CSV table of C-alpha atoms and ligand atoms in Angstrom, one decimal:
chain,number,residue,atom,x,y,z
O,1,MET,CA,11.1,-13.9,-6.6
O,2,THR,CA,9.7,-13.6,-3.1
O,3,VAL,CA,9.2,-10.0,-2.1
O,4,VAL,CA,7.7,-10.4,1.3
O,5,ARG,CA,8.4,-13.3,3.6
O,6,LEU,CA,7.0,-13.3,7.1
O,7,GLU,CA,7.6,-16.2,9.5
O,8,GLY,CA,5.8,-16.7,12.8
O,9,VAL,CA,5.1,-13.0,13.2
O,10,ARG,CA,3.5,-11.9,16.5
O,11,LYS,CA,2.6,-8.4,17.5
O,12,VAL,CA,1.8,-7.6,21.1
O,13,TYR,CA,0.6,-4.1,21.9
O,14,ARG,CA,1.3,-2.9,25.5
O,15,MET,CA,-0.8,-0.3,27.2
O,16,GLY,CA,0.5,0.1,30.7
O,17,GLU,CA,-0.2,-3.2,32.4
O,18,VAL,CA,-2.4,-4.5,29.7
O,19,GLU,CA,-1.1,-6.5,26.7
O,20,PHE,CA,-3.0,-7.3,23.6
O,21,GLU,CA,-1.8,-9.8,21.0
O,22,ALA,CA,-2.9,-8.4,17.7
O,23,LEU,CA,-1.0,-11.0,15.5
O,24,LYS,CA,-0.6,-14.5,16.8
O,25,GLY,CA,1.9,-16.1,14.5
O,26,VAL,CA,1.4,-15.0,11.0
O,27,SER,CA,3.5,-16.6,8.2
O,28,LEU,CA,3.0,-15.2,4.7
O,29,GLU,CA,4.9,-15.1,1.4
O,30,ILE,CA,4.1,-12.7,-1.4
O,31,ALA,CA,5.9,-13.1,-4.8
O,32,GLN,CA,6.9,-10.3,-7.1
O,33,GLY,CA,4.0,-10.4,-9.5
O,34,GLU,CA,1.2,-11.0,-7.0
O,35,MET,CA,-1.8,-8.9,-6.2
O,36,VAL,CA,-3.3,-9.9,-2.8
O,37,ALA,CA,-6.4,-8.9,-1.0
O,38,LEU,CA,-6.2,-8.9,2.8
O,39,MET,CA,-9.7,-9.3,4.3
O,40,GLY,CA,-11.1,-9.8,7.7
O,41,PRO,CA,-13.4,-8.3,10.4
O,42,SER,CA,-12.7,-5.0,12.1
O,43,GLY,CA,-10.0,-5.5,14.7
O,44,SER,CA,-8.6,-8.7,13.2
O,45,GLY,CA,-5.1,-7.3,12.6
O,46,LYS,CA,-5.1,-6.1,9.0
O,47,THR,CA,-3.7,-2.7,9.6
O,48,THR,CA,-1.2,-4.1,12.1
O,49,LEU,CA,0.0,-6.6,9.5
O,50,MET,CA,0.3,-3.8,6.8
O,51,GLN,CA,2.3,-1.7,9.2
O,52,ILE,CA,4.7,-4.5,9.8
O,53,ILE,CA,5.0,-5.3,6.0
O,54,GLY,CA,5.5,-1.5,5.4
O,55,LEU,CA,8.2,-1.3,8.0
O,56,LEU,CA,6.2,1.3,10.0
O,57,ASP,CA,6.2,-1.1,12.9
O,58,ARG,CA,8.2,-4.1,13.9
O,59,PRO,CA,7.0,-7.6,15.0
O,60,THR,CA,7.3,-8.6,18.7
O,61,ALA,CA,8.5,-12.0,17.5
O,62,GLY,CA,9.1,-13.7,14.2
O,63,THR,CA,11.1,-12.8,11.2
O,64,TYR,CA,10.6,-10.6,8.1
O,65,ALA,CA,12.6,-10.6,4.9
O,66,LEU,CA,11.8,-7.9,2.3
O,67,ALA,CA,13.1,-8.5,-1.2
O,68,GLY,CA,15.6,-11.1,0.1
O,69,GLN,CA,16.9,-8.8,2.9
O,70,ASP,CA,16.3,-9.7,6.6
O,71,VAL,CA,14.8,-6.5,7.9
O,72,THR,CA,13.8,-7.9,11.3
O,73,ALA,CA,16.7,-6.4,13.3
O,74,LEU,CA,17.3,-3.2,11.4
O,75,SER,CA,17.6,0.1,13.3
O,76,GLU,CA,15.0,2.8,13.0
O,77,ASN,CA,17.1,4.7,10.4
O,78,GLN,CA,17.9,1.7,8.4
O,79,ARG,CA,14.2,0.7,8.3
O,80,ALA,CA,13.2,4.2,7.1
O,81,GLU,CA,15.8,3.9,4.3
O,82,VAL,CA,14.5,0.5,3.2
O,83,ARG,CA,10.9,1.7,3.5
O,84,ASN,CA,11.5,4.7,1.3
O,85,ARG,CA,13.2,2.6,-1.3
O,86,GLN,CA,10.9,-0.5,-1.4
O,87,ILE,CA,7.5,0.4,-0.1
O,88,GLY,CA,4.7,2.6,-1.6
O,89,PHE,CA,1.7,3.4,0.6
O,90,VAL,CA,-1.8,4.4,-0.3
O,91,PHE,CA,-4.3,5.2,2.4
O,92,GLN,CA,-8.1,5.5,2.7
O,93,ALA,CA,-7.9,9.2,3.4
O,94,PHE,CA,-5.5,10.0,0.6
O,95,HIS,CA,-3.1,12.0,2.9
O,96,LEU,CA,-2.3,14.6,0.2
O,97,LEU,CA,-0.8,17.9,1.3
O,98,PRO,CA,-3.6,20.5,0.7
O,99,ARG,CA,-1.4,23.5,-0.1
O,100,LEU,CA,0.8,21.7,-2.6
O,101,SER,CA,-0.1,21.2,-6.2
O,102,VAL,CA,-0.7,17.7,-7.6
O,103,LEU,CA,2.7,17.8,-9.1
O,104,GLU,CA,4.4,18.9,-5.9
O,105,ASN,CA,2.6,16.3,-3.9
O,106,VAL,CA,4.0,13.6,-6.2
O,107,GLU,CA,7.4,15.2,-5.9
O,108,VAL,CA,7.5,14.9,-2.1
O,109,PRO,CA,9.1,11.4,-1.8
O,110,LEU,CA,11.6,12.3,-4.5
O,111,MET,CA,12.6,15.4,-2.5
O,112,TYR,CA,13.1,13.3,0.6
O,113,ALA,CA,15.2,10.9,-1.5
O,114,GLY,CA,17.4,13.8,-2.6
O,115,VAL,CA,16.6,13.7,-6.3
O,116,PRO,CA,17.5,17.0,-8.0
O,117,ALA,CA,14.7,19.3,-9.0
O,118,PRO,CA,14.8,18.7,-12.8
O,119,GLN,CA,14.7,14.9,-12.5
O,120,ARG,CA,12.1,15.2,-9.8
O,121,ARG,CA,9.8,17.1,-12.1
O,122,GLU,CA,10.4,14.8,-15.0
O,123,ARG,CA,9.6,11.7,-12.9
O,124,ALA,CA,6.5,13.3,-11.3
O,125,VAL,CA,5.1,14.2,-14.8
O,126,GLU,CA,5.8,10.7,-16.0
O,127,VAL,CA,3.9,8.9,-13.1
O,128,LEU,CA,1.0,11.4,-13.3
O,129,ARG,CA,0.7,10.4,-16.9
O,130,ARG,CA,0.9,6.8,-15.9
O,131,VAL,CA,-2.2,7.2,-13.6
O,132,GLY,CA,-4.1,9.2,-16.2
O,133,LEU,CA,-3.8,12.6,-14.6
O,134,SER,CA,-1.9,14.5,-17.3
O,135,GLY,CA,-3.2,18.1,-17.4
O,136,LYS,CA,-4.0,18.2,-13.7
O,137,GLU,CA,-0.4,18.9,-12.5
O,138,ARG,CA,-1.2,22.5,-11.4
O,139,HIS,CA,-4.4,21.7,-9.6
O,140,LEU,CA,-4.7,21.6,-5.8
O,141,PRO,CA,-6.0,18.4,-4.2
O,142,SER,CA,-9.3,20.2,-3.3
O,143,GLN,CA,-9.9,20.8,-7.1
O,144,LEU,CA,-10.0,17.0,-7.8
O,145,SER,CA,-12.6,14.3,-7.5
O,146,GLY,CA,-12.1,11.5,-4.9
O,147,GLY,CA,-10.9,9.1,-7.5
O,148,GLN,CA,-8.5,11.6,-8.9
O,149,LYS,CA,-7.1,12.3,-5.4
O,150,GLN,CA,-6.5,8.6,-4.9
O,151,ARG,CA,-4.8,8.4,-8.2
O,152,VAL,CA,-2.4,11.3,-7.1
O,153,ALA,CA,-1.7,9.2,-4.0
O,154,VAL,CA,-1.0,6.2,-6.2
O,155,ALA,CA,1.3,8.3,-8.3
O,156,ARG,CA,3.1,9.5,-5.3
O,157,ALA,CA,3.5,5.9,-4.0
O,158,LEU,CA,5.0,5.0,-7.4
O,159,THR,CA,7.6,7.7,-7.8
O,160,LEU,CA,10.5,5.7,-6.3
O,161,ARG,CA,9.5,2.4,-8.0
O,162,PRO,CA,8.6,0.4,-4.9
O,163,ALA,CA,8.8,-3.4,-4.8
O,164,VAL,CA,5.5,-3.5,-2.9
O,165,LEU,CA,2.5,-1.2,-3.0
O,166,LEU,CA,0.5,-1.4,0.2
O,167,ALA,CA,-3.0,0.0,0.2
O,168,ASP,CA,-5.1,0.0,3.4
O,169,GLU,CA,-8.8,0.4,2.3
O,170,PRO,CA,-7.9,2.6,-0.6
O,171,THR,CA,-11.4,2.6,-1.9
O,172,GLY,CA,-13.1,3.2,1.5
O,173,ASN,CA,-13.9,6.8,0.6
O,174,LEU,CA,-14.9,6.2,-3.0
O,175,ASP,CA,-18.2,5.4,-4.7
O,176,SER,CA,-18.3,1.9,-6.3
O,177,HIS,CA,-17.6,3.1,-9.9
O,178,THR,CA,-14.5,5.2,-8.8
O,179,ALA,CA,-13.4,2.3,-6.6
O,180,ALA,CA,-13.4,-0.1,-9.5
O,181,GLU,CA,-11.4,2.5,-11.5
O,182,VAL,CA,-8.7,2.7,-8.8
O,183,MET,CA,-8.6,-1.2,-8.6
O,184,ARG,CA,-8.1,-1.3,-12.4
O,185,LEU,CA,-5.1,1.0,-12.0
O,186,PHE,CA,-3.7,-1.3,-9.3
O,187,GLN,CA,-4.2,-4.2,-11.7
O,188,GLU,CA,-2.3,-2.5,-14.5
O,189,LEU,CA,0.6,-1.7,-12.1
O,190,ASN,CA,0.5,-5.3,-10.9
O,191,ASP,CA,0.7,-6.5,-14.5
O,192,GLU,CA,3.8,-4.4,-14.9
O,193,GLY,CA,5.4,-6.4,-12.0
O,194,THR,CA,4.7,-4.4,-8.8
O,195,ALA,CA,3.4,-6.6,-5.9
O,196,VAL,CA,0.2,-5.1,-4.5
O,197,VAL,CA,-1.5,-5.8,-1.2
O,198,VAL,CA,-4.9,-4.3,-0.7
O,199,VAL,CA,-6.9,-4.3,2.6
O,200,THR,CA,-10.6,-4.3,1.9
O,201,HIS,CA,-13.9,-5.2,3.6
O,202,GLU,CA,-15.6,-5.4,0.2
O,203,ALA,CA,-15.9,-8.7,-1.7
O,204,ASP,CA,-16.3,-6.9,-5.0
O,205,ILE,CA,-13.0,-5.1,-4.5
O,206,ALA,CA,-11.2,-8.3,-3.5
O,207,GLU,CA,-12.4,-9.8,-6.8
O,208,HIS,CA,-9.9,-7.7,-8.6
O,209,THR,CA,-7.1,-9.5,-7.0
O,210,GLY,CA,-5.5,-12.9,-7.7
O,211,ARG,CA,-5.3,-14.1,-4.2
O,212,ILE,CA,-7.3,-13.6,-1.0
O,213,VAL,CA,-5.9,-13.9,2.5
O,214,ARG,CA,-8.4,-13.9,5.3
O,215,ILE,CA,-7.3,-12.9,8.8
O,216,ARG,CA,-9.3,-13.4,12.0
O,217,ASP,CA,-8.3,-12.6,15.6
O,218,GLY,CA,-4.7,-12.3,14.6
O,219,PHE,CA,-4.5,-15.6,12.7
O,220,ILE,CA,-4.5,-16.3,8.9
O,221,GLU,CA,-7.8,-18.1,8.5
O,222,SER,CA,-7.5,-18.9,4.8
O,223,ASP,CA,-5.2,-18.1,2.0
O,224,GLY,CA,-5.7,-19.1,-1.6
O,225,PRO,CA,-6.1,-18.1,-5.3
O,226,ASN,CA,-9.2,-16.1,-6.2
O,227,PRO,CA,-11.0,-18.1,-8.9
O,228,HIS,CA,-13.2,-15.1,-9.7
O,229,ARG,CA,-10.6,-12.6,-10.5
O,230,ARG,CA,-12.0,-9.7,-12.6
O,231,ARG,CA,-9.7,-8.6,-15.3
O,232,PRO,CA,-9.6,-5.0,-16.4
O,233,VAL,CA,-11.6,-4.1,-19.5
O,234,GLY,CA,-10.0,-1.2,-21.3
O,235,GLY,CA,-7.6,1.4,-19.7
O,236,VAL,CA,-8.1,3.8,-16.9
O,237,ALA,CA,-10.2,6.8,-18.0
E,301,ATP,N1,-1.4,1.0,18.9
E,301,ATP,C1,-2.2,0.1,19.5
E,301,ATP,N2,-2.3,-0.1,20.8
E,301,ATP,C2,-3.0,-1.0,21.3
E,301,ATP,N3,-3.9,-1.8,20.6
E,301,ATP,C3,-3.9,-1.7,19.3
E,301,ATP,C4,-3.1,-0.7,18.6
E,301,ATP,N4,-3.3,-0.8,17.3
E,301,ATP,C5,-4.2,-1.7,17.2
E,301,ATP,N5,-4.6,-2.3,18.3
E,301,ATP,C6,-5.5,-3.4,18.5
E,301,ATP,O1,-5.1,-4.5,17.7
E,301,ATP,C7,-6.2,-5.1,17.1
E,301,ATP,C8,-6.0,-5.1,15.6
E,301,ATP,O2,-6.1,-3.8,15.1
E,301,ATP,P1,-6.0,-3.4,13.6
E,301,ATP,O3,-6.0,-1.9,13.4
E,301,ATP,O4,-4.8,-4.1,13.0
E,301,ATP,O5,-7.3,-4.0,13.0
E,301,ATP,P2,-7.9,-4.0,11.5
E,301,ATP,O6,-8.1,-5.4,11.1
E,301,ATP,O7,-7.1,-3.1,10.7
E,301,ATP,O8,-9.4,-3.4,11.8
E,301,ATP,P3,-10.3,-2.4,10.8
E,301,ATP,O9,-10.9,-3.2,9.8
E,301,ATP,O10,-11.3,-1.8,11.8
E,301,ATP,O11,-9.4,-1.3,10.3
E,301,ATP,C9,-7.4,-4.4,17.5
E,301,ATP,O12,-8.0,-5.1,18.6
E,301,ATP,C10,-6.9,-3.0,18.1
E,301,ATP,O13,-7.7,-2.5,19.1
E,302,MG,MG1,-7.5,-1.3,9.7
């Protein structure tokens, strides 16, 4: 099944009189089981594209279908609803709430979704186990390593079982060993059927994916299978 289908997507940013075309006609399809690296120079449009795929922003022109539903013309509220249900986000800077425990951080999306407290807790404990963080539920984010913080962010992104996991430079703040560990976690989730899109500048991070899309000046420059995909060895520690 096709999870993401973009056709002829353009994005024009307007700043007063000045217009800038950040995406110049991008067509892209991502299937359910895929794990894709999005690469390209700084300013090429990667984050812009991720924000459109993640329904945080809308294209100026072109169409977008997410999991078979045309989401191009949805209202702000409808987009928020679809976003909460279908999209998981992981960011470079983790974006955890510092005063909430690990468990509470993971519960936040479930709270917004109106899931009752007991089920919330149960699901949060389950996804934390899934990312290898059992035993850390009561910690504060400040009491975790960088890799552990990012795994909390991944757990939080997974609580509502999204169709697509979007990660914008998720390993940018991590050392190479920890970065590889987070990528292995993404691979495992991908093996379980979640589509994953990872923005990265680093070739060795992209090597963990099955497909590499390169973007330059708002265009897709190349798009193809990654012949060097590195498969996980063992589980996540
Ligand atoms: N809100 C905005 N208003 C105006 N221009 C913007 C806005 N957001 C992005 N741009 C411009 O659009 C272009 C693409 O930006 P984008 O953030 O998508 O790049 P990127 O590929 O993610 O770069 P990086 O690797 O540095 O994160 C850049 O030239 C940027 O200056
Ligand atoms: Mg960016």
